[in-house]
Coordinates of C-alpha atoms and ligand atoms in Angstrom, one line a residue:
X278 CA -0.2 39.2 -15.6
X279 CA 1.2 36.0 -13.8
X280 CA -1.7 35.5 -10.7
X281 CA -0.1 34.2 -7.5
X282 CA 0.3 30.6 -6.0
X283 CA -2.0 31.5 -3.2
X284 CA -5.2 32.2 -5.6
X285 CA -5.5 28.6 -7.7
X286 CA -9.0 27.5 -6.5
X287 CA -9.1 24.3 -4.2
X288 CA -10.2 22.7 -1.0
X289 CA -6.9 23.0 0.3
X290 CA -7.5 25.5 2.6
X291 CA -9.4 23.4 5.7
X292 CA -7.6 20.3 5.9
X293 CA -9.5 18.7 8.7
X294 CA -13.1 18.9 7.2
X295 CA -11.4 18.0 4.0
X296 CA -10.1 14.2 5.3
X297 CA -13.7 13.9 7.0
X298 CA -15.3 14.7 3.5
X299 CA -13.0 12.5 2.4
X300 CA -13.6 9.1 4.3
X301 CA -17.7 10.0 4.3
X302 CA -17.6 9.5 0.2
X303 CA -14.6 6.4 1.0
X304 CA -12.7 8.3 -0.7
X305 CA -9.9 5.9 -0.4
X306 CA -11.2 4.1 -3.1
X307 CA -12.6 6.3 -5.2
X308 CA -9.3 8.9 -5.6
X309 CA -9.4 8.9 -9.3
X310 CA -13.0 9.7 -9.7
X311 CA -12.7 12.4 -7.0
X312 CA -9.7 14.0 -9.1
X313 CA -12.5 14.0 -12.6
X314 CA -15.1 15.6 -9.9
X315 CA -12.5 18.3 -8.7
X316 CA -11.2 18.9 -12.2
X317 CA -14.8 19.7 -13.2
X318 CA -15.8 22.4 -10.5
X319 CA -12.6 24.2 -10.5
X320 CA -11.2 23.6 -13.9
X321 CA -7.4 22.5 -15.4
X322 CA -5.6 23.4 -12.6
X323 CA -6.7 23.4 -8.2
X324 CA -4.9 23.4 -5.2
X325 CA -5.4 20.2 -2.7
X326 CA -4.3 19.2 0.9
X327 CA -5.7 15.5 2.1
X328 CA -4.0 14.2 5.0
X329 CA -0.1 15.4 5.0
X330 CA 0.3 16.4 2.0
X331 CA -1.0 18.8 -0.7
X332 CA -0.3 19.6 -4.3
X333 CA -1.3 21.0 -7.3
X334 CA -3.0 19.1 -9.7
X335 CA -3.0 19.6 -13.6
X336 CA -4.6 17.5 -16.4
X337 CA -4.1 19.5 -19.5
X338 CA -0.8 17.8 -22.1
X339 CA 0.6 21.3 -22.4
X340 CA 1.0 21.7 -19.0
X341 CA 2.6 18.2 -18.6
X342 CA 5.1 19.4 -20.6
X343 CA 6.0 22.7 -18.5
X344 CA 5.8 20.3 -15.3
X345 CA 8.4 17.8 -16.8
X346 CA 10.8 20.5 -18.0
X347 CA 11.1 21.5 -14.6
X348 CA 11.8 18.2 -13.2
X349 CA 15.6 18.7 -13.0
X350 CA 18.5 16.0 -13.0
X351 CA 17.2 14.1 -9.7
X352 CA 13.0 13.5 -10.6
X353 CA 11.9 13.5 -7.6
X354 CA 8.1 11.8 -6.9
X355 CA 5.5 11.8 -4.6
X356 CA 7.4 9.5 -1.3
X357 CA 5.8 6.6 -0.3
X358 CA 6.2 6.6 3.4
X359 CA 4.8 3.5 3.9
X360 CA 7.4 1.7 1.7
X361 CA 10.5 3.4 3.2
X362 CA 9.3 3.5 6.8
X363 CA 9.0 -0.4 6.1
X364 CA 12.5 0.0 4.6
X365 CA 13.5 1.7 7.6
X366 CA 12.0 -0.6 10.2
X367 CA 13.9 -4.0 8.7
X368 CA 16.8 -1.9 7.9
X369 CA 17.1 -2.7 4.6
X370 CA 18.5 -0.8 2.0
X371 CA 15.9 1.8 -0.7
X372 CA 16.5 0.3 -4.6
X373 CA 15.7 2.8 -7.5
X374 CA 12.2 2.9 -6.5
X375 CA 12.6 4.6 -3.3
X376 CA 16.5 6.2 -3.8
X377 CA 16.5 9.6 -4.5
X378 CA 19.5 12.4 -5.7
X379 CA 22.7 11.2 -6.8
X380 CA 22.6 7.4 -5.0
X381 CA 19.6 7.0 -7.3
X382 CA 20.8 8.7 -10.6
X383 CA 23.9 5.9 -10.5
X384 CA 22.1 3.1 -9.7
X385 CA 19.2 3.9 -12.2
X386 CA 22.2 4.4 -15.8
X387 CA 23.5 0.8 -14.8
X388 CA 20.3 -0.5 -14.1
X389 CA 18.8 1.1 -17.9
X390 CA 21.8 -0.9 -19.3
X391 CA 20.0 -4.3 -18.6
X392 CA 16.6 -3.5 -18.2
X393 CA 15.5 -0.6 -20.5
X394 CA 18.2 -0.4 -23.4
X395 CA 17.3 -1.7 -26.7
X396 CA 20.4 -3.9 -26.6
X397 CA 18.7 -6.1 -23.8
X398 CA 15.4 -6.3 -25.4
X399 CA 16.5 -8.8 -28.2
X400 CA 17.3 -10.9 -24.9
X401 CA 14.3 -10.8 -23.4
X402 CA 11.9 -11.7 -26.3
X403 CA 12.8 -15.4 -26.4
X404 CA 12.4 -15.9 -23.0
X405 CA 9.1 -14.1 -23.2
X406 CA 7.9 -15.4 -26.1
X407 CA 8.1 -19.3 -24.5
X408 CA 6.3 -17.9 -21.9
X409 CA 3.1 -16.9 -24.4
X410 CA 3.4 -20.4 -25.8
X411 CA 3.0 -21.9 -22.2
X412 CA 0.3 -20.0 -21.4
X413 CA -1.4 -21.2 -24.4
X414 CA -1.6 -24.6 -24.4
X415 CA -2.4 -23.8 -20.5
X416 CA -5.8 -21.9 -21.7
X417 CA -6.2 -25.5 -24.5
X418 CA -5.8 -27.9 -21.6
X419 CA -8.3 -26.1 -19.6
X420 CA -10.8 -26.0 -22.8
X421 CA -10.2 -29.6 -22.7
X422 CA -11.2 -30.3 -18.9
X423 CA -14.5 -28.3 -19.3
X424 CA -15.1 -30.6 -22.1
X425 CA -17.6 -27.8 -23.5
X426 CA -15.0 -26.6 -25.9
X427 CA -14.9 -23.2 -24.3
X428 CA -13.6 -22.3 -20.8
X429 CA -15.9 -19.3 -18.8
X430 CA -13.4 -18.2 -15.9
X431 CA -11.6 -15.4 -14.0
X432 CA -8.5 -15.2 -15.7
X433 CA -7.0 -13.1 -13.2
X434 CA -5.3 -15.4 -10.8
X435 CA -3.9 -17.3 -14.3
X436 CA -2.8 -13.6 -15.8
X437 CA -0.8 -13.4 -12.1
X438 CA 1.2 -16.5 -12.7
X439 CA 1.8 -15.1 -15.7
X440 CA 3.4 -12.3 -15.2
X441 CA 5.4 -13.5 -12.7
X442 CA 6.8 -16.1 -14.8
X443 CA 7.4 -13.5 -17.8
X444 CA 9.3 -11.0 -15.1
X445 CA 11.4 -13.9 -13.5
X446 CA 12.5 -15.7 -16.7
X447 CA 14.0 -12.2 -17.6
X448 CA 15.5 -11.7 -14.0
X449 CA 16.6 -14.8 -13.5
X450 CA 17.3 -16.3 -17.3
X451 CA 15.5 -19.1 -16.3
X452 CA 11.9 -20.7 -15.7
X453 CA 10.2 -20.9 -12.7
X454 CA 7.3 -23.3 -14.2
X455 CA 4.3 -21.6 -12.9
X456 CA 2.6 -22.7 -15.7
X457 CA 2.6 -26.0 -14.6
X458 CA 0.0 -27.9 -13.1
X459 CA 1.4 -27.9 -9.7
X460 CA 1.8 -24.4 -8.2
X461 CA 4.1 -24.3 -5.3
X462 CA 2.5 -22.5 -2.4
X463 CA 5.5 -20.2 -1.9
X464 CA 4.8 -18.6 -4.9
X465 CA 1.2 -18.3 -4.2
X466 CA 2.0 -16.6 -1.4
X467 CA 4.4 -14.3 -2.5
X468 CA 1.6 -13.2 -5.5
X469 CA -1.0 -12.8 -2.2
X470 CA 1.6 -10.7 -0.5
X471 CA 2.2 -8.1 -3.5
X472 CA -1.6 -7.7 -3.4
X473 CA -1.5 -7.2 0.4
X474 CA 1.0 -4.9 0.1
X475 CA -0.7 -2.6 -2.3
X476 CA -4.1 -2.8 -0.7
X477 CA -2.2 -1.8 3.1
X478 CA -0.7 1.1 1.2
X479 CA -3.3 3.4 0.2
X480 CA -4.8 4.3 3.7
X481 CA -1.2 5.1 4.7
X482 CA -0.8 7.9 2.1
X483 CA -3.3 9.6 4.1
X484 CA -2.6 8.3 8.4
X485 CA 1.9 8.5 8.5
X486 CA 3.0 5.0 9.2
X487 CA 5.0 5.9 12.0
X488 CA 1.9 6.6 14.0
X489 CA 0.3 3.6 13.1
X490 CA 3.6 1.7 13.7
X491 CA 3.2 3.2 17.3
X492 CA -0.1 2.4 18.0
X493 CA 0.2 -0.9 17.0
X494 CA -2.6 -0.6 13.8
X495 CA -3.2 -3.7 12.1
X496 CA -2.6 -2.2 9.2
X497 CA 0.7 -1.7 9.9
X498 CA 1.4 -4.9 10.7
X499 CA -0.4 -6.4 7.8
X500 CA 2.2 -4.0 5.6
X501 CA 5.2 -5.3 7.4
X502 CA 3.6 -9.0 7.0
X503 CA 3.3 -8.4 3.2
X504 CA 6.8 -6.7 2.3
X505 CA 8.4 -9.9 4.7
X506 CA 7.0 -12.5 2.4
X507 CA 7.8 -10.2 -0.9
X508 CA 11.7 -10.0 0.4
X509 CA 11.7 -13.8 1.4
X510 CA 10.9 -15.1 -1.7
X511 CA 12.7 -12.6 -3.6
X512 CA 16.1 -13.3 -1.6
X513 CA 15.3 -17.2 -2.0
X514 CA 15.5 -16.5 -5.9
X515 CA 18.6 -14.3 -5.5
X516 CA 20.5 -16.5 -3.7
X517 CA 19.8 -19.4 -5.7
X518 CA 21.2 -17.7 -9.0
X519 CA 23.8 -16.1 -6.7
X520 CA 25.1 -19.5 -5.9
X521 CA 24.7 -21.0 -9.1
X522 CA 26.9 -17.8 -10.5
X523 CA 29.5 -18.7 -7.8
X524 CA 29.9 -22.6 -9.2
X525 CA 30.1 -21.8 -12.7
X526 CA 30.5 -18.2 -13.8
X527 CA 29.2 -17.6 -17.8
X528 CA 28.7 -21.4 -18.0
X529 CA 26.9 -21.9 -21.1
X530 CA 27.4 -18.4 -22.8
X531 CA 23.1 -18.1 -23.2
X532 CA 21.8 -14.9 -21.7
X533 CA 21.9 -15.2 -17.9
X534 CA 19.5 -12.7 -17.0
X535 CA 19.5 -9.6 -15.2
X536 CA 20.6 -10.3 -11.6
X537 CA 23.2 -12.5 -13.2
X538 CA 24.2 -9.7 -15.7
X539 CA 24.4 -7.1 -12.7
X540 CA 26.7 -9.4 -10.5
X541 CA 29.1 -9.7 -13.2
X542 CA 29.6 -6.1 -14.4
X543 CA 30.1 -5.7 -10.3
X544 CA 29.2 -2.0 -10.4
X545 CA 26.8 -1.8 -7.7
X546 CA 27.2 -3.5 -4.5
X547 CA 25.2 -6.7 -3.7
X548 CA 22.9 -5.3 -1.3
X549 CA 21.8 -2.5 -4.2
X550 CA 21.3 -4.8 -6.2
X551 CA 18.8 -7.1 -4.3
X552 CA 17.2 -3.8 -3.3
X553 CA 16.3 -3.2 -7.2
X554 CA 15.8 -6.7 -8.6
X555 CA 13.0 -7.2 -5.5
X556 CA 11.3 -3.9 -6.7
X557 CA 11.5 -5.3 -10.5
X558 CA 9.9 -8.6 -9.3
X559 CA 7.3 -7.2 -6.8
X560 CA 6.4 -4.5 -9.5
X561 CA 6.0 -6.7 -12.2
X562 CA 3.1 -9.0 -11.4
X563 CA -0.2 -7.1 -10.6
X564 CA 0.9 -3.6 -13.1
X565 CA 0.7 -5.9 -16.1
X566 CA -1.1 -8.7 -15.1
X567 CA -4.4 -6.4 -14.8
X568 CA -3.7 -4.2 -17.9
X569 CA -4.0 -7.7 -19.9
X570 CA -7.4 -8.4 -18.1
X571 CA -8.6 -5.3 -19.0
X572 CA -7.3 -5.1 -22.5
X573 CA -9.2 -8.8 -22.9
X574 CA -12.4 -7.4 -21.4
X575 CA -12.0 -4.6 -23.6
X576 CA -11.4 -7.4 -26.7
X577 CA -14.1 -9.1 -25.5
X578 CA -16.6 -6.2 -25.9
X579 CA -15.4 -5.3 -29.7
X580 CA -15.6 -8.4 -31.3
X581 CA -14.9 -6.6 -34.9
X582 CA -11.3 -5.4 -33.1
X583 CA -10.5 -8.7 -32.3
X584 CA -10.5 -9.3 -36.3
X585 CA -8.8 -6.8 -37.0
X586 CA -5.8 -7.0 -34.8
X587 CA -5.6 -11.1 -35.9
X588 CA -5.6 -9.8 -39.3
X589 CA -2.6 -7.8 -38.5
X590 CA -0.7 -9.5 -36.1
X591 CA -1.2 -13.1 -39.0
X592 CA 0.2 -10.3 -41.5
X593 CA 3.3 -10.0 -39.5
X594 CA 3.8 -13.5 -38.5
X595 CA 4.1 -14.2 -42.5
X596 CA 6.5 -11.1 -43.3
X597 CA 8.7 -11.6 -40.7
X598 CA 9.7 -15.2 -41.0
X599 CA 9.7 -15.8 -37.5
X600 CA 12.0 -13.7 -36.2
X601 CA 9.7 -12.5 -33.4
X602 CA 12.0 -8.7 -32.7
X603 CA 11.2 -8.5 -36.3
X604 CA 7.9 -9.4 -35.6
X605 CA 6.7 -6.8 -32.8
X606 CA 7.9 -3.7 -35.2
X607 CA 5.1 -4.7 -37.4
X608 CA 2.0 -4.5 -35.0
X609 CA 1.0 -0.6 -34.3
X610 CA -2.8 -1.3 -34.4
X611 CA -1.9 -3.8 -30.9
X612 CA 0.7 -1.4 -29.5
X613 CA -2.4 1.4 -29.6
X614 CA -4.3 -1.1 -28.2
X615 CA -2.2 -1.2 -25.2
X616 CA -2.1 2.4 -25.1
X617 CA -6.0 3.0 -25.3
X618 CA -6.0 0.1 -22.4
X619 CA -3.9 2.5 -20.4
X620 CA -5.2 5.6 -21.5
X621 CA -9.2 4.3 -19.8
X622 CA -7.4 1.7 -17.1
X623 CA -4.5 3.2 -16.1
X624 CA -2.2 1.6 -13.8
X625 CA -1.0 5.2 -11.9
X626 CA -3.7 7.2 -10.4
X627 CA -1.4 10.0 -11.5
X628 CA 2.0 11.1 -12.1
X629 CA 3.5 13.5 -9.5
X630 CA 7.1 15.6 -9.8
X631 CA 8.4 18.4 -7.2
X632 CA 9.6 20.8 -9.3
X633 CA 13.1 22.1 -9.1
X634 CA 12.4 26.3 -10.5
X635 CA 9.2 28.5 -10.9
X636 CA 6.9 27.9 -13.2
X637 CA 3.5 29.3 -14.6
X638 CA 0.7 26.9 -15.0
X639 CA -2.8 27.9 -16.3
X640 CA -1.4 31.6 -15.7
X641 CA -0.7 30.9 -11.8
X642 CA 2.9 31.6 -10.4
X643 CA 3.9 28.0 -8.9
X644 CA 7.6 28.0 -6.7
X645 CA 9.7 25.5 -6.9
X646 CA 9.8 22.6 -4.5
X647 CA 5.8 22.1 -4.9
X648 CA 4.3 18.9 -5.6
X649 CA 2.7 18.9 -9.0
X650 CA 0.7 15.8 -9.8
X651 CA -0.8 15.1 -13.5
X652 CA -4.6 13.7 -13.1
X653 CA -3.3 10.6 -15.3
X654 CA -6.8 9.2 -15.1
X655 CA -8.5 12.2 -15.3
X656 CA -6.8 13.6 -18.6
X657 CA -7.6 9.8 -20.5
X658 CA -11.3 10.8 -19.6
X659 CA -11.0 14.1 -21.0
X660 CA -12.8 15.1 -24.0
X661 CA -10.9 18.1 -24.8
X662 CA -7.6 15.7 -24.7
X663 CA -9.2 12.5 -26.3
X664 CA -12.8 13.4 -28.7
X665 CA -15.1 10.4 -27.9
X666 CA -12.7 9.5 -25.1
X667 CA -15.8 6.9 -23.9
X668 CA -14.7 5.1 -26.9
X669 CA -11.9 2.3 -26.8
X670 CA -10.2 3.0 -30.2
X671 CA -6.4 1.6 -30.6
X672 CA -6.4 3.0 -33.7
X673 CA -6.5 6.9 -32.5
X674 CA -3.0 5.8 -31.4
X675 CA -1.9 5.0 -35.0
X676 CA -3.6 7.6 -37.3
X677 CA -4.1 11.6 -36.9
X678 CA -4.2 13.2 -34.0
X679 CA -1.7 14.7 -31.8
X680 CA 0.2 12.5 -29.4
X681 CA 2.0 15.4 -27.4
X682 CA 2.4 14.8 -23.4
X683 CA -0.7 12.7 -24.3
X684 CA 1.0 8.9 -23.9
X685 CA 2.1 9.5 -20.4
X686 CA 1.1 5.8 -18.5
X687 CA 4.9 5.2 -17.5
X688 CA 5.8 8.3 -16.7
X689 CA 7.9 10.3 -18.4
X690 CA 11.8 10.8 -18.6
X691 CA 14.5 9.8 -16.8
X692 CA 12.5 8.3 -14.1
X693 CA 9.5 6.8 -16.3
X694 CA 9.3 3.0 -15.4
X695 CA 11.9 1.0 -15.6
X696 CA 10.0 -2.2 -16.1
X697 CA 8.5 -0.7 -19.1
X698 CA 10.5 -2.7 -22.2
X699 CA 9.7 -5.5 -20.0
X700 CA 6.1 -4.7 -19.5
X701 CA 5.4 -4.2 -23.1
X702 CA 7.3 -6.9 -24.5
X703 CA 5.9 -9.2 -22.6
X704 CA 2.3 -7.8 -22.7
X705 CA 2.6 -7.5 -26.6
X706 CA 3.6 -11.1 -26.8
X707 CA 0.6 -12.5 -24.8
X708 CA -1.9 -10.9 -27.0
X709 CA -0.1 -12.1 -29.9
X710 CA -0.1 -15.2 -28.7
X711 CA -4.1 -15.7 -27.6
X712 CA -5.5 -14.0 -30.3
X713 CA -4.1 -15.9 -32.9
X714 CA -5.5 -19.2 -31.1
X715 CA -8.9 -18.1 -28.9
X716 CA -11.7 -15.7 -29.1
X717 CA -13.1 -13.6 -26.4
X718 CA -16.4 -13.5 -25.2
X719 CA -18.8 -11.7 -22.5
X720 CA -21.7 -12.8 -21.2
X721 CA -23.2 -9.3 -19.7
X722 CA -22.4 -6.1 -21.4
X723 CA -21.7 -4.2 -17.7
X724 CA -19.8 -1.5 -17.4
X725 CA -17.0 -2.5 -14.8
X726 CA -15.4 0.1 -12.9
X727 CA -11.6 0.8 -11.3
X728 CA -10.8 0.9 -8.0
X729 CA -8.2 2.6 -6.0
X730 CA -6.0 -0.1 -4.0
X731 CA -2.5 2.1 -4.9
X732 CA -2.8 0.6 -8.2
X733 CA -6.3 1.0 -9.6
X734 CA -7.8 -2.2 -10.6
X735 CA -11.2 -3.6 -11.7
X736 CA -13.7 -3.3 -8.9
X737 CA -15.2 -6.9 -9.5
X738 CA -13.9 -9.8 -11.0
X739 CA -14.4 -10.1 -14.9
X740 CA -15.6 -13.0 -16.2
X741 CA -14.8 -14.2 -19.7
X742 CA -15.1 -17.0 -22.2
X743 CA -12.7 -17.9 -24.1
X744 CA -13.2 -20.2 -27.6
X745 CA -10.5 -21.9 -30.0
X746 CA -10.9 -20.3 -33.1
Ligands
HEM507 C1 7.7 3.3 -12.0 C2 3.7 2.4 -14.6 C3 5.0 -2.2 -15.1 C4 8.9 -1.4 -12.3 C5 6.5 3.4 -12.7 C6 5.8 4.7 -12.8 C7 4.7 4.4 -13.6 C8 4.7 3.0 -13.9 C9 3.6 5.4 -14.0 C10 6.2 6.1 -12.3 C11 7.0 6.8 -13.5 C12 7.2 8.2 -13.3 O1 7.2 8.7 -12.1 O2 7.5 8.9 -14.3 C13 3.7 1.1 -15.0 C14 2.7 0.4 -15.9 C15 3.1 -0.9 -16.0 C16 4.3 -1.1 -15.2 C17 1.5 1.1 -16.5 C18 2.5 -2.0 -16.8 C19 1.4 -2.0 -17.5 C20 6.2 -2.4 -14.4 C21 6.9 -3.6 -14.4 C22 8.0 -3.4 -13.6 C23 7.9 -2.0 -13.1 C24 6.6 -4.9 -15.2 C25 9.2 -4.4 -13.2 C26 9.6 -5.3 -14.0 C27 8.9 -0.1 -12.0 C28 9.9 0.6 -11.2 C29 9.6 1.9 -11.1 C30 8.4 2.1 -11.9 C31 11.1 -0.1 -10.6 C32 10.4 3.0 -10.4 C33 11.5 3.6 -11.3 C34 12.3 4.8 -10.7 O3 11.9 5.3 -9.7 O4 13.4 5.1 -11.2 N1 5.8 2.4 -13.4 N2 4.6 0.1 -14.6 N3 6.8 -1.5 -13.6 N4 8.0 0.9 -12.4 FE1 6.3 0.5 -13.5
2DC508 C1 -0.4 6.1 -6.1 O1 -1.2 9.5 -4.6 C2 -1.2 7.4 -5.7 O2 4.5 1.3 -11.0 C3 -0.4 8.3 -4.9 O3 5.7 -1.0 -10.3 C4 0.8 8.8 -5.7 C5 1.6 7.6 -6.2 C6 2.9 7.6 -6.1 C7 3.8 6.5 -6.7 C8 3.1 5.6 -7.7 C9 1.7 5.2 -7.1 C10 0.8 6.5 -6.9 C11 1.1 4.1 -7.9 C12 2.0 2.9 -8.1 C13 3.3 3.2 -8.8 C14 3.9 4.3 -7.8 C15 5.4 4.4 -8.4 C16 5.7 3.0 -8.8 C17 4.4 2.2 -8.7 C18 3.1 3.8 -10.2 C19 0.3 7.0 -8.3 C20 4.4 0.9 -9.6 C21 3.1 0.1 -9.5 C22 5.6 0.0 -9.4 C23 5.6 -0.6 -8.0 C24 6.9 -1.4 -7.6 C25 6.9 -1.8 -6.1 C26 5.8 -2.6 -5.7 C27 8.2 -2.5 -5.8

């Protein structure tokens, strides 16, 4: 017999001690390691309530898949109040990110069309591709400068500029040049506000922005600070192709882009539009810029991988004659590399849904409308989901075993990321790119660990070196 809702253990039930608990072990920054440390003293399923909110947490696949069944039409996630009370405050309008029912259902089938669908893909892998080569003879020239013939750094602020290059040359259809010497302080400060505005966000999942909008929190104004620079620079890049578009519409018949694409199929107004294509740039530069810094640290520990995935990747340079689409079918061994990099790093803390009918989770009656989140982090730890899951092994991602509700670090579904082709394309390119020039190196074999800033990230810088082969 089905047990009721109100009987799935948890420390839901005194909310104040709970948040005290909570900011004793700073557990701000440590919410994924708290979710392993609940999912070990009450088991696959508990009840929580930090703050506002509370849910019910799962880590087990076959219980993703019952939670995602009962998603419905209109996926509906975890809200973000600090990014629609910002939204709110400057009156401006939600894009697909923050939309939710119907207005967000429309706008998300036009905007798969140019950002998701396999027909756009073949688009964006020239642009990309350029990109990788950029960043390449970047990473010679500083080999050069050191004049050691090996260049020890932190690649992230480098990785930054080049995501942000990679996301606008496919939202824009052309090149910003942020992997030129000169970097114009503009963009450095829009980079400096994304980060901003994910660090501000995590302590407001837990204290409602509206009361610290009242109060005056610094906090809140450091939000509000960070979201201002984000739409500035985004609008100055809108308008410029928006202008552009007005002077010669479909000039030169190469691909223009998506903003460009969006304004002429004139589906969705203007205003949803900006609203969408700021999300797509804002989202694009820290979510794969750090899954690349951790995928090289990773490299950098398993020097024997590194061989292997050159091996591959030189295989598939040769048989596919340098048509690069061609190309990035062939490489499965550095797809699962991604994969593991997500599946120990992931990007999402968790996934959440509020499901739309009953269901029955670990033999617990749950009603519809509750939050469900999936311990994304947790279940990559797990060894009952992933045997050896200490291990980074790309190739548990291309042999065997069962991939069921298992590859889950986009989401899932309708309302998985849309930046995703974009993100892997792009991702997939870079490592192409470096491995088959430079070798990765690490001084110290430390263990680095993730921290929770919205996104989880590496808790210290990671230092590498990187060698011409
Ligand atoms: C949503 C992960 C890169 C834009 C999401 C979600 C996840 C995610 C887990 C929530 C999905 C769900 O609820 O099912 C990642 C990871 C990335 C990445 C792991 C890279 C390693 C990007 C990039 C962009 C982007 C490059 C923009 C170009 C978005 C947007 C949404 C989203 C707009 C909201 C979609 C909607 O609500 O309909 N992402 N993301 N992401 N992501 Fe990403
Ligand atoms: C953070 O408890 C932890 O892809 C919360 O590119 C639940 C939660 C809700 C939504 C998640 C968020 C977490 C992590 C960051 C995500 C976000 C949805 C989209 C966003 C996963 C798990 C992200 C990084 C987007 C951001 C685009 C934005 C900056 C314009």
């Amino acid at each position: 017999t089905v047990l009721p809702f109100s009987e799935i253990p948890g420390v839901w039930k005194n909310s104040v001690a709970n948040l005290y608990t909570f900011w004793k072990m700073d557990g701000l920054r440590n919410i994924h390691r708290i979710m392993v440390h609940n999912f070990n003293m009450f088991g696959p399923i508990y009840r929580e309530k930090v703050g506002y909110y509370e849910s019910v947490n799962i880590i087990k696949p076959e219980d993703a898949a019952i939670l995602f069944k009962a998603e419905g039409h209109y996926p509906k996630r975890l809200r973000v109040e600090a990014w629609t009370s910002y939204r709110d405050y400057r009156n401006r309008k939600y894009g697909v990110l923050l939309k939710d029912g119907e207005d967000w259902k429309y706008n998300r089938i036009i905007l798969n069309k140019e950002v998701i669908s396999p027909k756009v893909q073949g688009n964006f892998v020239p642009l990309l591709d350029e990109v990788g080569q950029d960043f390449v003879a970047r990473v010679y020239k500083k080999i050069e400068r050191s004049g050691q013939n090996e260049w020890t750094t932190d690649l992230s602020h480098e990785l930054f500029k080049y995501a942000l290059e990679s996301v606008s040359a496919v939202l824009y259809g052309e090149r910003l040049g942020l992997l030129l010497d000169y970097i114009d302080p503009d963009v450095q400060h829009f980079i400096d506000c994304i980060t901003l505005m994910f660090k501000t966000t995590s302590p407001m999942l837990y204290l409602p922005p509206a009361l610290l909008r009242r109060m005056g929190a610094k906090i809140w104004k450091d939000h509000v600070e960070a979201w201002d620079g984000i739409f500035n620079q985004a609008d100055r890049c809108i308008q410029n192709i928006y202008r552009q578009l007005r002077k010669d519409p479909g000039a030169s018949g190469k691909y223009p882009g998506v903003l460009a694409s969006l304004l002429m199929l004139d589906k969705l107004s203007i205003e949803d539009i900006k609203a969408s294509v700021t999300e797509l740039m804002a989202g694009g530069v820290d979510t794969t810029s750090i899954t690349l810094m951790w995928t090289l640290y990773e490299l950098a520990r398993h020097p024997d991988l590194q061989e292997e995935l050159r091996a591959e990747i030189s295989a598939a340079r040769i048989a596919s004659k340098g048509d690069m689409v061609q190309m990035l079918k062939m490489v499965p061994l550095l797809k699962g590399a991604l994969k593991e990099t997500l599946r120990l790093h992931p990007v999402a803390v968790s996934l959440q849904r509020y499901i739309t009918e009953d269901i029955v989770l670990q033999n617990y009656h749950i009603p519809a409308g509750t939050l469900v989140q999936l311990g994304l982090y947790a279940m990559g730890r797990d060894h009952r989901v992933f045997p050896h899951p200490e291990q980074y092994r790309p190739s548990r991602w291309v042999r065997s075993q069962s991939h069921y509700f298992r590859s889950l670090s986009f989401g899932f579904g309708p309302r998985q990321c849309l930046g995703r082709r974009i993100a892997e394309t792009e991702m997939q390119l870079f490592l192409i790119h470096m491995l088959e020039n430079f070798r990765f190196e690490k001084q110290r074999q430390v263990e680095i660990r993730s921290t929770f800033e919205l996104i989880l990230l590496p808790e210290k810088p990671i230092m590498l070196t990187i060698k011409p082969l």
